[in-house]
Amino acid sequence: TQLLEQSPQFLSIQEGENLTVYCNSSSVFSSLQWYRQEPGEGPVLLVTVVTGGEVKKLKRLTFQFGDARKDSSLHITAAQPGDTGLYLCAGTFGGNTGKLIFGQGTTLQVKP
Amino acid sequence: DTGVSQDPRHKITKRGQNVTFRCDPISEHNRLYWYRQTLGQGPEFLTYFQNEAQLEKSRLLSDRFSAERPKGSFSTLEIQRTEQGDSAMYLCASSIVVVQETQYFGPGTRLLVL
């Protein structure tokens, strides 16, 4: 059974600060996605990583995929109140199924 | 709007009643997934379809739950004899498998069982 551990679960910071969210698995990911979810809405895809060691940037967000493809991180530079939300990592673990296994999420609050 | 749509967005029901949710995927997406999300947790996989075939079901999907995708387009998720523990957000996602699969989520249906 694949499990994803996300940390921290909650993060409350001031506008302008940097932060990092971590996602770890006991199994090797086939692919890993990061989503952002706002209250009452479905998750919105931020990025997909598939190659070990891969780094992707999306404006102030930097995503890293571990060399062994068992961990990932999301780093936000100079956080803004608009970054507030639930950040979810989700992975696939091979086979023909695309079902996603999600972490429990990181709730981020950025105070102005 | 060509995204995934779900109906209804909110449903309040009494324990023991049956409820049905609908999901309309992105046109031409051949895979459709159902997930359930409780407060403060990440979504949990329930089941998925490739075209009209239901290919996998989670152990979370008890006998009271049934999902269909009769023509390979929209899907329905029915919960019979609802229980308070069924209260959750039910999310639908669709995808098309090309080189890489990306799932696009709908806004969800929030179910409250009283």
Coordinates of C-alpha atoms in Angstrom, one line a residue:
Chain A
T1 CA 0.0 0.0 0.0
Q2 CA 1.4 3.3 -1.0
L3 CA 1.4 6.1 1.5
L4 CA 2.2 9.8 1.0
E5 CA 3.3 11.9 3.9
Q6 CA 3.0 15.6 3.5
S7 CA 4.6 18.1 5.9
P8 CA 3.8 20.4 7.4
Q9 CA 0.1 20.0 7.7
F10 CA -0.5 23.7 8.6
L11 CA 1.6 26.7 7.9
S12 CA 0.7 30.3 8.8
I13 CA 3.2 32.9 7.6
Q14 CA 3.5 36.6 6.8
E15 CA 3.4 38.0 3.3
G16 CA 6.9 38.1 1.8
E17 CA 8.2 35.0 3.6
N18 CA 9.4 31.9 1.9
L19 CA 8.2 28.4 2.6
T20 CA 8.7 24.8 1.6
V21 CA 6.3 21.9 1.6
Y22 CA 7.5 18.3 1.5
C23 CA 6.0 15.1 0.1
N24 CA 7.5 11.7 0.8
S25 CA 6.6 8.2 -0.1
S26 CA 7.8 4.7 0.9
S27 CA 7.4 3.7 -2.8
V28 CA 8.8 5.0 -6.1
F29 CA 6.4 7.3 -7.9
S30 CA 5.7 6.8 -11.6
S31 CA 4.6 10.5 -11.6
L32 CA 3.9 13.1 -9.1
Q33 CA 1.5 16.0 -9.3
W34 CA 1.1 19.1 -7.1
Y35 CA -2.4 20.6 -6.8
R36 CA -3.8 23.7 -5.1
Q37 CA -7.4 23.6 -3.7
E38 CA -9.5 26.4 -2.5
P39 CA -12.4 25.9 -0.1
G40 CA -15.5 24.4 -1.8
E41 CA -13.7 23.8 -5.0
G42 CA -11.9 20.9 -6.7
P43 CA -8.1 20.6 -6.9
V44 CA -6.3 22.6 -9.6
L45 CA -3.2 21.1 -11.2
L46 CA 0.0 23.1 -10.7
V47 CA 2.6 20.8 -12.1
T48 CA 3.5 17.2 -13.0
V49 CA 7.0 15.8 -12.6
V50 CA 8.1 12.4 -13.8
T51 CA 11.9 12.4 -14.1
G52 CA 14.1 11.9 -11.0
G53 CA 16.0 15.2 -10.2
E54 CA 13.6 17.2 -12.2
V55 CA 13.0 20.9 -11.2
K56 CA 10.1 22.9 -12.6
K57 CA 9.3 26.6 -11.9
L58 CA 6.0 28.3 -12.1
K59 CA 6.5 32.0 -11.3
R60 CA 7.3 32.1 -7.6
L61 CA 6.8 28.3 -7.2
T62 CA 9.6 25.8 -7.5
F63 CA 9.0 22.1 -7.6
Q64 CA 11.6 19.5 -7.2
F65 CA 11.4 15.8 -7.7
G66 CA 13.9 13.6 -5.8
D67 CA 16.6 11.7 -7.6
A68 CA 15.1 8.4 -6.4
R69 CA 11.6 9.5 -7.2
K70 CA 10.3 8.9 -3.7
D71 CA 10.1 12.5 -2.6
S72 CA 9.2 16.0 -3.8
S73 CA 9.1 19.5 -2.5
L74 CA 7.3 22.7 -3.3
H75 CA 9.0 26.0 -2.5
I76 CA 7.2 29.3 -2.6
T77 CA 9.2 32.5 -2.7
A78 CA 7.9 35.8 -1.3
A79 CA 4.5 34.3 -0.5
Q80 CA 1.4 36.5 -1.1
P81 CA -2.1 36.3 0.4
G82 CA -3.3 34.9 -2.9
D83 CA -1.2 31.8 -2.3
T84 CA -3.5 30.9 0.6
G85 CA -5.0 27.5 0.1
L86 CA -4.6 23.7 0.5
Y87 CA -1.6 22.3 -1.3
L88 CA -1.8 18.6 -2.2
C89 CA 0.8 16.3 -3.6
A90 CA -0.5 13.2 -5.4
G91 CA 1.3 10.3 -7.1
T92 CA 0.8 7.4 -9.4
F93 CA 2.7 4.2 -8.8
G94 CA 2.8 2.4 -12.1
G95 CA 0.6 -0.1 -13.8
N96 CA -2.1 0.9 -16.3
T97 CA -4.2 2.8 -13.7
G98 CA -3.9 6.5 -13.4
K99 CA -5.5 6.6 -10.0
L100 CA -3.9 9.2 -7.8
I101 CA -2.8 8.6 -4.2
F102 CA -3.0 11.9 -2.3
G103 CA -1.1 13.2 0.7
Q104 CA -3.2 14.7 3.5
G105 CA -2.4 18.2 2.3
T106 CA -0.8 21.4 3.6
T107 CA -3.0 24.2 4.6
L108 CA -1.2 27.5 3.9
Q109 CA -2.3 30.8 5.3
V110 CA -0.5 33.9 4.1
K111 CA -1.3 37.0 6.2
P112 CA -1.0 40.4 4.7
Chain B
D1 CA -16.9 26.4 -20.2
T2 CA -15.3 23.1 -21.2
G3 CA -14.1 21.9 -17.8
V4 CA -15.4 19.0 -15.7
S5 CA -18.8 19.8 -14.3
Q6 CA -20.6 18.2 -11.4
D7 CA -24.2 18.4 -10.3
P8 CA -25.5 19.1 -7.8
R9 CA -22.8 21.3 -6.1
H10 CA -24.4 20.7 -2.7
K11 CA -26.8 18.1 -1.3
I12 CA -28.3 17.7 2.1
T13 CA -30.1 14.5 2.9
K14 CA -31.4 12.5 5.8
R15 CA -29.9 9.3 6.9
G16 CA -31.3 6.4 5.0
Q17 CA -32.1 8.3 1.8
N18 CA -30.6 7.6 -1.6
V19 CA -28.6 10.2 -3.5
T20 CA -27.2 10.4 -7.0
F21 CA -24.5 12.7 -8.3
R22 CA -23.6 13.4 -11.9
C23 CA -20.3 14.2 -13.5
D24 CA -19.8 15.5 -17.0
P25 CA -16.1 15.1 -18.1
I26 CA -14.2 17.1 -20.5
S27 CA -15.2 16.2 -24.0
E28 CA -13.2 13.3 -25.5
H29 CA -11.6 12.4 -22.2
N30 CA -11.8 8.6 -22.0
R31 CA -11.0 8.2 -18.3
L32 CA -13.2 9.3 -15.5
Y33 CA -12.4 9.1 -11.8
W34 CA -14.4 9.5 -8.6
Y35 CA -12.7 10.5 -5.3
R36 CA -14.0 11.3 -1.9
Q37 CA -12.6 14.0 0.3
T38 CA -13.3 14.6 4.0
L39 CA -12.6 17.8 5.8
G40 CA -8.9 18.4 6.3
Q41 CA -7.8 15.4 4.3
G42 CA -6.6 14.7 0.7
P43 CA -9.0 13.1 -1.7
E44 CA -9.3 9.3 -1.7
F45 CA -9.7 7.2 -4.8
L46 CA -13.1 5.5 -5.1
T47 CA -13.3 4.1 -8.7
Y48 CA -12.5 4.9 -12.3
F49 CA -13.8 4.2 -15.8
Q50 CA -12.1 3.9 -19.1
N51 CA -14.8 4.6 -21.6
E52 CA -17.8 2.8 -20.3
A53 CA -15.8 0.0 -18.5
Q54 CA -15.4 0.3 -14.7
L55 CA -11.8 -0.9 -14.3
E56 CA -11.0 -0.5 -10.6
K57 CA -12.9 0.0 -7.4
S58 CA -11.5 0.9 -4.0
R59 CA -12.3 -1.0 -0.8
L60 CA -13.8 2.3 0.3
L61 CA -16.6 1.7 -2.2
S62 CA -19.1 -0.4 -0.1
D63 CA -22.1 -2.2 -1.5
R64 CA -24.1 0.9 -1.0
F65 CA -22.1 2.7 -3.6
S66 CA -22.5 2.2 -7.3
A67 CA -21.1 4.1 -10.2
E68 CA -22.0 4.0 -13.9
R69 CA -20.8 5.5 -17.1
P70 CA -23.3 4.0 -19.6
K71 CA -22.2 5.6 -22.8
G72 CA -18.6 6.5 -22.0
S73 CA -19.5 10.1 -21.5
F74 CA -21.1 11.3 -18.2
S75 CA -21.0 9.3 -15.1
T76 CA -23.3 8.9 -12.0
L77 CA -22.4 7.9 -8.5
E78 CA -25.3 6.6 -6.4
I79 CA -25.2 6.1 -2.6
Q80 CA -28.0 4.0 -1.2
R81 CA -29.2 4.2 2.4
T82 CA -26.9 7.1 3.2
E83 CA -25.1 7.2 6.6
Q84 CA -23.7 10.2 8.4
G85 CA -20.2 8.9 7.6
D86 CA -20.9 9.4 4.0
S87 CA -20.8 13.2 4.5
A88 CA -17.9 14.4 2.3
M89 CA -16.9 16.2 -0.9
Y90 CA -17.3 13.9 -3.9
L91 CA -14.9 14.8 -6.6
C92 CA -14.9 13.8 -10.2
A93 CA -11.9 14.0 -12.5
S94 CA -11.3 13.2 -16.2
S95 CA -8.3 12.6 -18.3
I96 CA -7.1 11.4 -21.7
V97 CA -4.1 9.2 -21.8
V98 CA -1.5 10.5 -24.4
V99 CA 2.1 10.4 -23.4
Q100 CA 1.3 11.5 -19.9
E101 CA -2.0 11.4 -18.1
T102 CA -3.2 14.6 -16.4
Q103 CA -6.4 14.5 -14.4
Y104 CA -8.7 17.6 -14.4
F105 CA -11.0 17.9 -11.4
G106 CA -14.5 19.2 -11.2
P107 CA -15.8 21.5 -8.5
G108 CA -17.1 18.6 -6.4
T109 CA -20.5 17.8 -4.8
R110 CA -20.6 18.5 -1.1
L111 CA -22.8 15.9 0.7
L112 CA -24.2 16.4 4.2
V113 CA -26.1 13.5 5.7
L114 CA -28.2 14.5 8.7

